[in-house]
Amino acid sequence: MPIPEDVTGEEIDKAVRQELMSLPKTLADDVAKNLVMVANLIDEDPDQAYAYSRVALRLASRVAAVREAAGFAAYATQKYGEALAEFRAARRMTGNVDLWPVMADCERGLGRPERAMTMAGEPEVLKLDKAGQVEMRLVAAGARRDMGQIDAAIVTLQGPELGSNSVQPWTVRLRYAYADALLSAGREDEAREWFAKALEADKDGATDASDRLAALDGVQFVDVDEDEDVDVDVADEELEHGPESDSDSDSGNDRS
């Protein structure tokens, strides 16, 4: 696949570059460039990112970082079985547990929430850093909801991280998930409170918390362009026919 000229491969993380040093230099450069394309496209065009990940995988399937990138690209395109296989391969190569939460979420994607719940209780979770443990909690809550256990999902999301006033990378998603679970349980007042807290921490607009909050407040957004078109049409009609008099309106005359 074509690589833009301004992509050099030097943009990748130093740790990944270190892994690629086991490859011949030309091959390492080609793999690096494809990994850069995966990273650049995975949010805006996951299908293209997936295509680049397959190229990198074909070139260097024995590099853990390549397997991990391929896993995330497959995950972004909802190829959960493929993603899980790549994540497992990367974990076998490194022994790292960082991928445990996303592996559990792949189980959810494959329609196996019970398996995700089992993973949430396994020793690997204790080896995760704080961000990983919060992510695991989010996955476990999602699995509870998959199984129709909404009250259990709410309890799963509760904890010191949820109540903390300190804003961390996981804060917005945790508060948002909690608000959404409360709303699903019919606890609208509490849901509104937590959507507001999520919005307060969401400086980058990563969620639609503002829209959810507005919906709970009964605010309806109107398409301005649509209104402008209507106003223009009315104005044109009045120019052509003149404004409608009260007598015309009362008589029930139809202009159509």
Coordinates of C-alpha atoms in Angstrom, one line a residue:
M1 CA 0.0 0.0 0.0
P2 CA 1.2 3.5 -0.7
I3 CA 3.0 5.4 2.1
P4 CA 3.0 9.3 2.0
E5 CA 6.4 10.7 1.4
D6 CA 6.4 12.6 4.7
V7 CA 6.1 9.4 6.7
T8 CA 9.6 8.3 7.6
G9 CA 8.9 5.6 10.2
E10 CA 10.9 7.7 12.8
E11 CA 7.5 8.8 14.2
I12 CA 6.9 5.6 16.1
D13 CA 7.6 5.1 19.8
K14 CA 11.2 4.4 20.8
A15 CA 10.3 1.1 22.4
V16 CA 8.7 -0.1 19.1
R17 CA 11.7 1.1 17.2
Q18 CA 13.9 -0.9 19.6
E19 CA 11.9 -4.0 18.8
L20 CA 12.3 -3.5 15.1
M21 CA 16.0 -3.5 15.4
S22 CA 16.0 -7.2 15.2
L23 CA 15.0 -6.9 11.6
P24 CA 17.2 -5.9 8.6
K25 CA 17.2 -2.1 8.4
T26 CA 15.3 -1.8 5.1
L27 CA 12.6 -4.2 6.4
A28 CA 12.5 -2.4 9.7
D29 CA 11.9 0.9 8.0
D30 CA 9.1 -0.5 5.9
V31 CA 7.4 -2.0 8.9
A32 CA 7.8 1.2 10.9
K33 CA 6.2 3.2 8.1
N34 CA 3.2 0.9 8.0
L35 CA 2.9 1.1 11.8
V36 CA 2.9 4.9 11.6
M37 CA 0.0 4.7 9.1
V38 CA -1.9 2.4 11.4
A39 CA -1.5 4.9 14.3
N40 CA -2.4 7.8 12.1
L41 CA -5.6 6.3 10.6
I42 CA -7.0 4.0 13.3
D43 CA -9.4 6.7 14.6
E44 CA -10.5 8.4 11.4
D45 CA -10.3 5.5 8.9
P46 CA -10.0 2.1 10.8
D47 CA -10.5 0.1 7.6
Q48 CA -7.4 1.7 6.1
A49 CA -5.5 1.3 9.3
Y50 CA -6.4 -2.4 9.3
A51 CA -5.1 -2.7 5.7
Y52 CA -1.7 -1.2 6.7
S53 CA -1.6 -3.5 9.8
R54 CA -1.9 -6.5 7.5
V55 CA 1.1 -5.3 5.5
A56 CA 3.1 -4.9 8.7
L57 CA 2.0 -8.3 9.9
R58 CA 3.0 -9.9 6.6
L59 CA 6.5 -8.4 6.9
A60 CA 7.2 -9.0 10.6
S61 CA 4.7 -11.3 12.3
R62 CA 7.3 -12.3 14.9
V63 CA 7.5 -8.8 16.4
A64 CA 5.2 -8.3 19.4
A65 CA 4.5 -4.6 18.6
V66 CA 3.4 -5.6 15.1
R67 CA 1.0 -8.2 16.5
E68 CA -0.3 -5.7 19.0
A69 CA -0.9 -3.0 16.3
A70 CA -2.7 -5.6 14.2
G71 CA -4.8 -6.5 17.1
F72 CA -5.9 -2.9 17.7
A73 CA -6.6 -2.4 14.0
A74 CA -8.8 -5.5 14.0
Y75 CA -10.5 -4.4 17.2
A76 CA -11.3 -1.0 15.6
T77 CA -13.0 -2.7 12.7
Q78 CA -14.9 -5.1 15.1
K79 CA -13.0 -8.2 14.0
Y80 CA -13.0 -9.4 17.5
G81 CA -11.8 -12.9 17.0
E82 CA -8.9 -11.8 14.9
A83 CA -8.0 -9.1 17.4
L84 CA -8.1 -11.5 20.3
A85 CA -5.8 -13.9 18.5
E86 CA -3.3 -11.1 17.8
F87 CA -3.4 -9.8 21.4
R88 CA -2.8 -13.3 22.7
A89 CA 0.2 -13.7 20.4
A90 CA 1.6 -10.4 21.6
R91 CA 1.1 -11.4 25.2
R92 CA 2.8 -14.7 24.7
M93 CA 5.8 -12.9 23.2
T94 CA 6.2 -10.3 25.9
G95 CA 4.5 -11.8 29.0
N96 CA 2.9 -8.4 29.5
V97 CA -0.6 -8.1 31.0
D98 CA -1.4 -4.6 29.7
L99 CA -3.6 -6.1 27.0
W100 CA -5.8 -8.0 29.4
P101 CA -8.7 -5.5 29.5
V102 CA -9.0 -5.2 25.7
M103 CA -8.7 -9.0 25.4
A104 CA -11.7 -9.3 27.8
D105 CA -13.6 -6.7 25.7
C106 CA -13.0 -8.9 22.6
E107 CA -14.7 -11.7 24.5
R108 CA -17.7 -9.3 24.9
G109 CA -17.6 -8.5 21.2
L110 CA -17.7 -12.2 20.4
G111 CA -20.8 -12.6 22.6
R112 CA -19.1 -14.2 25.5
P113 CA -19.6 -11.7 28.4
E114 CA -19.3 -14.6 30.9
R115 CA -15.8 -15.2 29.8
A116 CA -15.0 -11.4 30.2
M117 CA -16.3 -11.6 33.7
T118 CA -14.1 -14.6 34.5
M119 CA -11.1 -12.7 33.2
A120 CA -12.0 -9.7 35.4
G121 CA -11.5 -12.0 38.4
E122 CA -8.2 -13.6 37.4
P123 CA -4.8 -12.8 38.9
E124 CA -3.6 -10.9 35.9
V125 CA -5.9 -7.9 36.9
L126 CA -3.8 -7.4 40.0
K127 CA -0.7 -6.9 37.9
L128 CA -2.3 -4.0 35.9
D129 CA -1.5 -0.4 36.7
K130 CA -4.3 1.9 37.9
A131 CA -5.4 2.8 34.4
G132 CA -5.6 -0.9 33.4
Q133 CA -7.6 -1.7 36.5
V134 CA -10.1 1.0 35.8
E135 CA -10.3 -0.2 32.2
M136 CA -11.0 -3.7 33.4
R137 CA -13.8 -2.4 35.6
L138 CA -15.3 -0.7 32.6
V139 CA -15.2 -3.9 30.6
A140 CA -16.6 -5.9 33.5
A141 CA -19.5 -3.4 33.9
G142 CA -20.2 -3.7 30.2
A143 CA -20.2 -7.5 30.5
R144 CA -22.7 -7.2 33.3
R145 CA -25.0 -5.1 31.2
D146 CA -24.6 -7.6 28.3
M147 CA -26.0 -10.2 30.7
G148 CA -28.9 -7.9 31.7
Q149 CA -27.4 -7.3 35.2
I150 CA -27.7 -3.5 35.2
D151 CA -27.7 -3.1 39.0
A152 CA -24.5 -5.2 39.2
A153 CA -23.0 -3.1 36.5
I154 CA -23.6 0.1 38.5
V155 CA -22.0 -1.4 41.6
T156 CA -19.0 -2.6 39.5
L157 CA -18.3 1.0 38.4
Q158 CA -18.4 2.4 41.9
G159 CA -15.2 2.9 43.8
P160 CA -12.7 5.6 44.9
E161 CA -11.7 6.4 41.3
L162 CA -15.3 7.3 40.5
G163 CA -15.7 9.6 43.5
S164 CA -12.3 11.3 43.2
N165 CA -12.2 15.0 42.3
S166 CA -8.9 14.4 40.6
V167 CA -9.2 14.2 36.8
Q168 CA -7.2 11.3 35.4
P169 CA -7.1 9.9 31.8
W170 CA -9.9 7.5 32.7
T171 CA -12.1 9.9 34.6
V172 CA -14.4 11.0 31.7
R173 CA -15.1 7.5 30.5
L174 CA -15.7 6.1 34.0
R175 CA -18.2 8.9 34.9
Y176 CA -19.9 8.6 31.5
A177 CA -20.3 4.8 31.8
Y178 CA -21.7 5.3 35.3
A179 CA -24.2 7.9 34.2
D180 CA -25.3 5.7 31.3
A181 CA -25.8 2.7 33.5
L182 CA -27.8 4.8 36.0
L183 CA -30.0 6.0 33.1
S184 CA -30.6 2.5 31.9
A185 CA -31.7 1.6 35.5
G186 CA -34.3 4.5 35.3
R187 CA -32.4 6.7 37.8
E188 CA -32.6 9.8 35.8
D189 CA -31.7 12.4 38.4
E190 CA -28.5 10.6 39.4
A191 CA -27.7 10.0 35.7
R192 CA -28.0 13.7 35.0
E193 CA -25.6 14.5 37.9
W194 CA -23.0 12.1 36.5
F195 CA -23.4 13.2 32.9
A196 CA -22.7 16.7 34.2
K197 CA -19.6 15.5 36.1
A198 CA -18.4 13.7 33.0
L199 CA -18.9 16.9 30.9
E200 CA -17.0 18.9 33.5
A201 CA -14.0 16.6 33.0
D202 CA -14.4 16.2 29.2
K203 CA -12.2 19.1 28.1
D204 CA -11.6 17.5 24.7
G205 CA -15.2 16.6 23.8
A206 CA -14.3 12.9 23.7
T207 CA -17.9 11.9 24.7
D208 CA -21.4 13.1 23.8
A209 CA -22.0 13.9 27.5
S210 CA -23.3 17.4 26.6
D211 CA -25.9 16.0 24.3
R212 CA -27.0 13.4 26.8
L213 CA -27.3 16.1 29.4
A214 CA -29.3 18.3 27.1
A215 CA -31.7 15.4 26.3
L216 CA -32.3 14.8 30.0
D217 CA -33.0 18.5 30.4
G218 CA -35.5 18.4 27.5
V219 CA -33.4 20.6 25.2
Q220 CA -34.0 20.0 21.5
F221 CA -31.4 21.1 18.9
V222 CA -32.7 22.6 15.7
D223 CA -30.8 22.4 12.4
V224 CA -30.1 26.1 11.7
D225 CA -29.5 25.5 8.0
E226 CA -32.8 23.8 7.7
D227 CA -34.5 26.7 9.4
E228 CA -32.7 29.2 7.2
D229 CA -33.9 27.3 4.1
V230 CA -37.5 27.4 5.4
D231 CA -37.2 31.1 6.1
V232 CA -35.9 31.7 2.6
D233 CA -38.7 29.7 1.0
V234 CA -41.3 31.7 3.0
A235 CA -39.7 35.0 2.0
D236 CA -39.6 34.0 -1.7
E237 CA -43.3 33.0 -1.5
E238 CA -44.2 36.3 0.1
L239 CA -42.4 38.2 -2.6
E240 CA -44.2 36.3 -5.3
H241 CA -47.7 36.3 -3.8
G242 CA -47.6 38.9 -1.1
P243 CA -48.1 38.2 2.6
E244 CA -51.1 36.1 3.5
S245 CA -53.9 38.2 4.9
D246 CA -55.9 37.2 8.0
S247 CA -59.0 36.7 5.8
D248 CA -57.1 34.3 3.5
S249 CA -56.1 32.3 6.6
D250 CA -59.6 32.3 8.1
S251 CA -61.2 31.2 4.8
G252 CA -59.1 27.9 4.8
N253 CA -57.8 28.6 1.3
D254 CA -55.0 26.2 0.3
R255 CA -52.1 27.6 -1.7
S256 CA -50.9 24.2 -2.8

